[in-house]
PDB file of C-alpha atoms in Angstrom:
ATOM      1  CA  MET A   1     -23.427  38.243   5.104  1.00  0.00           C
ATOM      2  CA  LYS A   2     -24.888  36.361   8.063  1.00  0.00           C
ATOM      3  CA  LYS A   3     -27.787  34.903   5.820  1.00  0.00           C
ATOM      4  CA  LEU A   4     -24.987  33.938   3.159  1.00  0.00           C
ATOM      5  CA  PHE A   5     -22.979  32.200   6.007  1.00  0.00           C
ATOM      6  CA  VAL A   6     -26.149  30.314   7.475  1.00  0.00           C
ATOM      7  CA  LEU A   7     -27.250  29.031   4.066  1.00  0.00           C
ATOM      8  CA  CYS A   8     -23.766  27.769   3.614  1.00  0.00           C
ATOM      9  CA  LEU A   9     -23.727  26.069   6.797  1.00  0.00           C
ATOM     10  CA  PHE A  10     -27.050  24.505   5.907  1.00  0.00           C
ATOM     11  CA  ILE A  11     -25.724  23.230   2.934  1.00  0.00           C
ATOM     12  CA  LEU A  12     -22.866  21.789   4.185  1.00  0.00           C
ATOM     13  CA  MET A  13     -24.764  20.113   7.203  1.00  0.00           C
ATOM     14  CA  THR A  14     -27.140  18.534   4.854  1.00  0.00           C
ATOM     15  CA  LEU A  15     -24.357  17.167   2.658  1.00  0.00           C
ATOM     16  CA  VAL A  16     -22.812  15.615   5.691  1.00  0.00           C
ATOM     17  CA  ALA A  17     -25.975  14.290   6.905  1.00  0.00           C
ATOM     18  CA  CYS A  18     -26.377  12.426   3.143  1.00  0.00           C
ATOM     19  CA  SER A  19     -23.302  10.422   3.572  1.00  0.00           C
ATOM     20  CA  SER A  20     -23.534   6.906   4.280  1.00  0.00           C
ATOM     21  CA  PRO A  21     -21.404   5.083   6.730  1.00  0.00           C
ATOM     22  CA  GLU A  22     -19.990   3.495   3.737  1.00  0.00           C
ATOM     23  CA  THR A  23     -18.972   6.655   2.090  1.00  0.00           C
ATOM     24  CA  ASP A  24     -17.157   8.097   5.143  1.00  0.00           C
ATOM     25  CA  GLU A  25     -15.422   4.730   5.972  1.00  0.00           C
ATOM     26  CA  LEU A  26     -14.299   4.464   2.329  1.00  0.00           C
ATOM     27  CA  VAL A  27     -12.913   8.054   2.000  1.00  0.00           C
ATOM     28  CA  GLU A  28     -10.857   7.868   5.245  1.00  0.00           C
ATOM     29  CA  TYR A  29      -9.926   4.360   4.357  1.00  0.00           C
ATOM     30  CA  HIS A  30      -8.617   5.531   1.198  1.00  0.00           C
ATOM     31  CA  ASN A  31      -7.202   8.836   2.453  1.00  0.00           C
ATOM     32  CA  ASN A  32      -5.332   6.764   5.262  1.00  0.00           C
ATOM     33  CA  TYR A  33      -3.998   4.298   3.046  1.00  0.00           C
ATOM     34  CA  ILE A  34      -2.631   6.927   0.539  1.00  0.00           C
ATOM     35  CA  ASP A  35      -0.967   9.133   3.170  1.00  0.00           C
ATOM     36  CA  VAL A  36       0.400   6.092   4.849  1.00  0.00           C
ATOM     37  CA  ILE A  37       1.198   3.431   2.600  1.00  0.00           C
ATOM     38  CA  ASN A  38       2.162   5.400  -0.493  1.00  0.00           C
ATOM     39  CA  GLU A  39       4.740   7.353   1.666  1.00  0.00           C
ATOM     40  CA  LYS A  40       6.201   4.029   2.768  1.00  0.00           C
ATOM     41  CA  ALA A  41       6.130   2.222  -0.379  1.00  0.00           C
ATOM     42  CA  GLU A  42       8.117   5.663  -1.823  1.00  0.00           C
ATOM     43  CA  LEU A  43      10.949   5.083   1.072  1.00  0.00           C
ATOM     44  CA  VAL A  44      11.169   1.455   0.416  1.00  0.00           C
ATOM     45  CA  ASP A  45      11.809   2.240  -3.353  1.00  0.00           C
ATOM     46  CA  GLN A  46      14.413   4.991  -2.412  1.00  0.00           C
ATOM     47  CA  ALA A  47      15.860   2.522   0.095  1.00  0.00           C
ATOM     48  CA  VAL A  48      16.162  -0.445  -2.607  1.00  0.00           C
ATOM     49  CA  PHE A  49      17.842   1.957  -5.228  1.00  0.00           C
ATOM     50  CA  LYS A  50      20.330   2.779  -2.560  1.00  0.00           C
ATOM     51  CA  SER A  51      20.883  -0.767  -1.994  1.00  0.00           C
ATOM     52  CA  MET A  52      21.388  -1.421  -5.616  1.00  0.00           C
ATOM     53  CA  ASN A  53      24.099   1.467  -5.740  1.00  0.00           C
ATOM     54  CA  VAL A  54      26.655   0.071  -3.280  1.00  0.00           C
ATOM     55  CA  GLU A  55      29.961  -1.448  -4.043  1.00  0.00           C
ATOM     56  CA  THR A  56      29.394  -4.879  -2.218  1.00  0.00           C
ATOM     57  CA  PRO A  57      26.567  -7.150  -1.502  1.00  0.00           C
ATOM     58  CA  GLU A  58      27.210  -7.196   2.306  1.00  0.00           C
ATOM     59  CA  GLU A  59      26.431  -3.080   2.172  1.00  0.00           C
ATOM     60  CA  ALA A  60      23.561  -3.794   0.032  1.00  0.00           C
ATOM     61  CA  LEU A  61      22.318  -6.444   2.862  1.00  0.00           C
ATOM     62  CA  GLU A  62      22.809  -4.091   5.763  1.00  0.00           C
ATOM     63  CA  ILE A  63      20.832  -1.494   3.997  1.00  0.00           C
ATOM     64  CA  GLN A  64      17.948  -4.118   3.112  1.00  0.00           C
ATOM     65  CA  LYS A  65      17.877  -5.361   6.923  1.00  0.00           C
ATOM     66  CA  ASN A  66      17.982  -1.934   8.549  1.00  0.00           C
ATOM     67  CA  GLU A  67      16.129   0.266   6.012  1.00  0.00           C
ATOM     68  CA  VAL A  68      13.990  -2.072   3.639  1.00  0.00           C
ATOM     69  CA  MET A  69      12.323  -4.716   5.755  1.00  0.00           C
ATOM     70  CA  PRO A  70      11.682  -2.479   8.906  1.00  0.00           C
ATOM     71  CA  LEU A  71       9.615  -0.156   6.322  1.00  0.00           C
ATOM     72  CA  VAL A  72       8.002  -3.233   4.845  1.00  0.00           C
ATOM     73  CA  ASN A  73       7.022  -4.658   8.467  1.00  0.00           C
ATOM     74  CA  GLU A  74       5.590  -1.118   8.968  1.00  0.00           C
ATOM     75  CA  ILE A  75       3.327  -1.433   5.853  1.00  0.00           C
ATOM     76  CA  LYS A  76       1.997  -4.850   7.051  1.00  0.00           C
ATOM     77  CA  ASP A  77       1.591  -3.758  10.646  1.00  0.00           C
ATOM     78  CA  PHE A  78      -0.427  -0.498   9.498  1.00  0.00           C
ATOM     79  CA  MET A  79      -2.613  -2.798   7.252  1.00  0.00           C
ATOM     80  CA  ASN A  80      -3.124  -5.352   9.933  1.00  0.00           C
ATOM     81  CA  SER A  81      -4.237  -2.606  12.310  1.00  0.00           C
ATOM     82  CA  GLN A  82      -7.055  -1.327  10.024  1.00  0.00           C
ATOM     83  CA  GLU A  83     -10.332  -2.096  11.536  1.00  0.00           C
ATOM     84  CA  VAL A  84     -12.934  -1.466   8.889  1.00  0.00           C
ATOM     85  CA  GLU A  85     -16.531  -1.809   9.703  1.00  0.00           C
ATOM     86  CA  THR A  86     -18.874  -1.886   6.762  1.00  0.00           C
ATOM     87  CA  GLU A  87     -19.240  -4.599   4.170  1.00  0.00           C
ATOM     88  CA  ALA A  88     -18.097  -2.593   1.232  1.00  0.00           C
ATOM     89  CA  VAL A  89     -14.724  -1.493   2.741  1.00  0.00           C
ATOM     90  CA  LYS A  90     -13.963  -4.930   4.225  1.00  0.00           C
ATOM     91  CA  GLU A  91     -13.963  -6.446   0.572  1.00  0.00           C
ATOM     92  CA  PHE A  92     -12.046  -3.619  -0.488  1.00  0.00           C
ATOM     93  CA  HIS A  93      -9.528  -4.005   2.636  1.00  0.00           C
ATOM     94  CA  ASP A  94      -9.209  -7.468   1.527  1.00  0.00           C
ATOM     95  CA  LEU A  95      -8.349  -6.747  -1.787  1.00  0.00           C
ATOM     96  CA  ARG A  96      -5.410  -4.267  -0.284  1.00  0.00           C
ATOM     97  CA  MET A  97      -4.268  -6.751   2.035  1.00  0.00           C
ATOM     98  CA  GLU A  98      -3.614  -9.481  -0.581  1.00  0.00           C
ATOM     99  CA  GLN A  99      -1.690  -6.670  -2.598  1.00  0.00           C
ATOM    100  CA  ILE A 100       0.198  -5.795   0.457  1.00  0.00           C
ATOM    101  CA  GLU A 101       0.971  -9.580   1.275  1.00  0.00           C
ATOM    102  CA  ALA A 102       2.190 -10.168  -2.105  1.00  0.00           C
ATOM    103  CA  PHE A 103       4.276  -7.236  -2.372  1.00  0.00           C
ATOM    104  CA  ALA A 104       5.783  -7.863   0.915  1.00  0.00           C
ATOM    105  CA  SER A 105       6.623 -11.571  -0.040  1.00  0.00           C
ATOM    106  CA  SER A 106       8.161 -10.188  -3.096  1.00  0.00           C
ATOM    107  CA  VAL A 107      10.504  -7.809  -0.930  1.00  0.00           C
ATOM    108  CA  GLU A 108      11.179 -10.427   1.560  1.00  0.00           C
ATOM    109  CA  LEU A 109      12.445 -12.991  -1.253  1.00  0.00           C
ATOM    110  CA  GLN A 110      14.439 -10.350  -2.751  1.00  0.00           C
ATOM    111  CA  TYR A 111      16.232  -9.879   0.753  1.00  0.00           C
ATOM    112  CA  GLU A 112      16.633 -13.817   0.963  1.00  0.00           C
ATOM    113  CA  ALA A 113      18.370 -13.876  -2.331  1.00  0.00           C
ATOM    114  CA  LEU A 114      20.832 -11.244  -1.071  1.00  0.00           C
ATOM    115  CA  GLU A 115      21.648 -13.012   1.768  1.00  0.00           C
ATOM    116  CA  LYS A 116      22.136 -16.346  -0.300  1.00  0.00           C
ATOM    117  CA  THR A 117      24.610 -14.106  -2.493  1.00  0.00           C
ATOM    118  CA  VAL A 118      26.590 -12.871   0.960  1.00  0.00           C
ATOM    119  CA  ASP A 119      26.432 -16.507   1.968  1.00  0.00           C
ATOM    120  CA  MET A 120      27.916 -17.520  -1.578  1.00  0.00           C
ATOM    121  CA  ALA A 121      25.139 -19.788  -2.472  1.00  0.00           C
ATOM    122  CA  SER A 122      24.799 -21.186  -5.974  1.00  0.00           C
ATOM    123  CA  LYS A 123      23.625 -19.095  -9.132  1.00  0.00           C
ATOM    124  CA  GLU A 124      20.675 -21.607  -9.164  1.00  0.00           C
ATOM    125  CA  GLN A 125      19.583 -21.286  -5.600  1.00  0.00           C
ATOM    126  CA  ILE A 126      19.688 -17.238  -6.236  1.00  0.00           C
ATOM    127  CA  ASN A 127      18.170 -17.327  -9.582  1.00  0.00           C
ATOM    128  CA  LYS A 128      15.202 -19.024  -8.461  1.00  0.00           C
ATOM    129  CA  LEU A 129      14.345 -16.594  -5.277  1.00  0.00           C
ATOM    130  CA  VAL A 130      14.931 -13.780  -7.769  1.00  0.00           C
ATOM    131  CA  GLU A 131      12.479 -15.420 -10.054  1.00  0.00           C
ATOM    132  CA  GLU A 132       9.914 -16.084  -7.175  1.00  0.00           C
ATOM    133  CA  SER A 133      10.410 -12.518  -6.031  1.00  0.00           C
ATOM    134  CA  ASP A 134       9.590 -11.310  -9.339  1.00  0.00           C
ATOM    135  CA  ALA A 135       6.412 -13.403  -9.843  1.00  0.00           C
ATOM    136  CA  LYS A 136       5.269 -11.923  -6.444  1.00  0.00           C
ATOM    137  CA  TYR A 137       5.855  -8.284  -7.500  1.00  0.00           C
ATOM    138  CA  THR A 138       3.525  -9.006 -10.647  1.00  0.00           C
ATOM    139  CA  GLU A 139       1.257 -10.601  -8.456  1.00  0.00           C
ATOM    140  CA  ALA A 140       0.785  -7.736  -6.419  1.00  0.00           C
ATOM    141  CA  MET A 141       0.986  -5.148  -9.169  1.00  0.00           C
ATOM    142  CA  GLU A 142      -2.262  -7.298 -10.578  1.00  0.00           C
ATOM    143  CA  LYS A 143      -3.779  -7.112  -7.086  1.00  0.00           C
ATOM    144  CA  SER A 144      -3.467  -3.371  -7.111  1.00  0.00           C
ATOM    145  CA  GLN A 145      -4.961  -3.006 -10.295  1.00  0.00           C
ATOM    146  CA  LYS A 146      -7.890  -4.993  -8.945  1.00  0.00           C
ATOM    147  CA  ALA A 147      -8.015  -3.166  -5.840  1.00  0.00           C
ATOM    148  CA  GLU A 148      -7.805   0.104  -8.110  1.00  0.00           C
ATOM    149  CA  ASP A 149     -10.677  -1.117 -10.201  1.00  0.00           C
ATOM    150  CA  ARG A 150     -12.752  -1.839  -7.264  1.00  0.00           C
ATOM    151  CA  LEU A 151     -12.066   1.594  -5.615  1.00  0.00           C
ATOM    152  CA  ALA A 152     -13.428   2.963  -8.934  1.00  0.00           C
ATOM    153  CA  GLU A 153     -16.661   0.828  -8.695  1.00  0.00           C
ATOM    154  CA  LEU A 154     -17.272   1.940  -5.152  1.00  0.00           C
ATOM    155  CA  ALA A 155     -16.615   5.570  -5.863  1.00  0.00           C
ATOM    156  CA  ASP A 156     -19.618   5.392  -8.584  1.00  0.00           C
ATOM    157  CA  GLU A 157     -21.469   3.147  -6.166  1.00  0.00           C
ATOM    158  CA  TYR A 158     -21.353   5.860  -3.378  1.00  0.00           C
ATOM    159  CA  ASP A 159     -20.861   8.749  -5.533  1.00  0.00           C
ATOM    160  CA  VAL A 160     -17.249   9.619  -4.361  1.00  0.00           C
ATOM    161  CA  GLU A 161     -14.965  11.532  -6.108  1.00  0.00           C
ATOM    162  CA  PHE A 162     -11.144  10.804  -5.345  1.00  0.00           C
ATOM    163  CA  MET A 163      -8.705  13.321  -6.761  1.00  0.00           C
ATOM    164  CA  ASP A 164      -5.433  11.849  -8.637  1.00  0.00           C
ATOM    165  CA  GLU A 165      -2.558  10.980  -6.216  1.00  0.00           C
ATOM    166  CA  GLU A 166       0.375  12.399  -8.256  1.00  0.00           C
TER     167      GLU A 166
END
């Protein structure tokens, strides 16, 4: 039994020793992203849904102001706080930053459209903001796909396997 334990320990140490700084940083970065961003994005979705199911635009604006926007700011703050060292992860981080910036811009434009609704602005002004928000959201989804594609390439390059996050 002791020999088996020593053999397992040796194999584990060998595997750890074989990993590169890029591999380690990529795994850590991705896991942190999944843990923090996915959770907060889900909370954003729930708060937006909640704001869509109230009786007045004023109530919706309050939910957006007190729940949605702080979460979006937390997401941006988290992404801005990431310190990456390897070139591969820096490139990947830049792709994720572009995605998050487009997503945040989309939510901020939605919020502005809701403010204009409460302020009784013209339908044209409101619709313009909603269209801009939709365009930013589409951009965020495209950038997300680009980041996911690059993650798959990096995973192949550094021999990393990620489990599906479902």
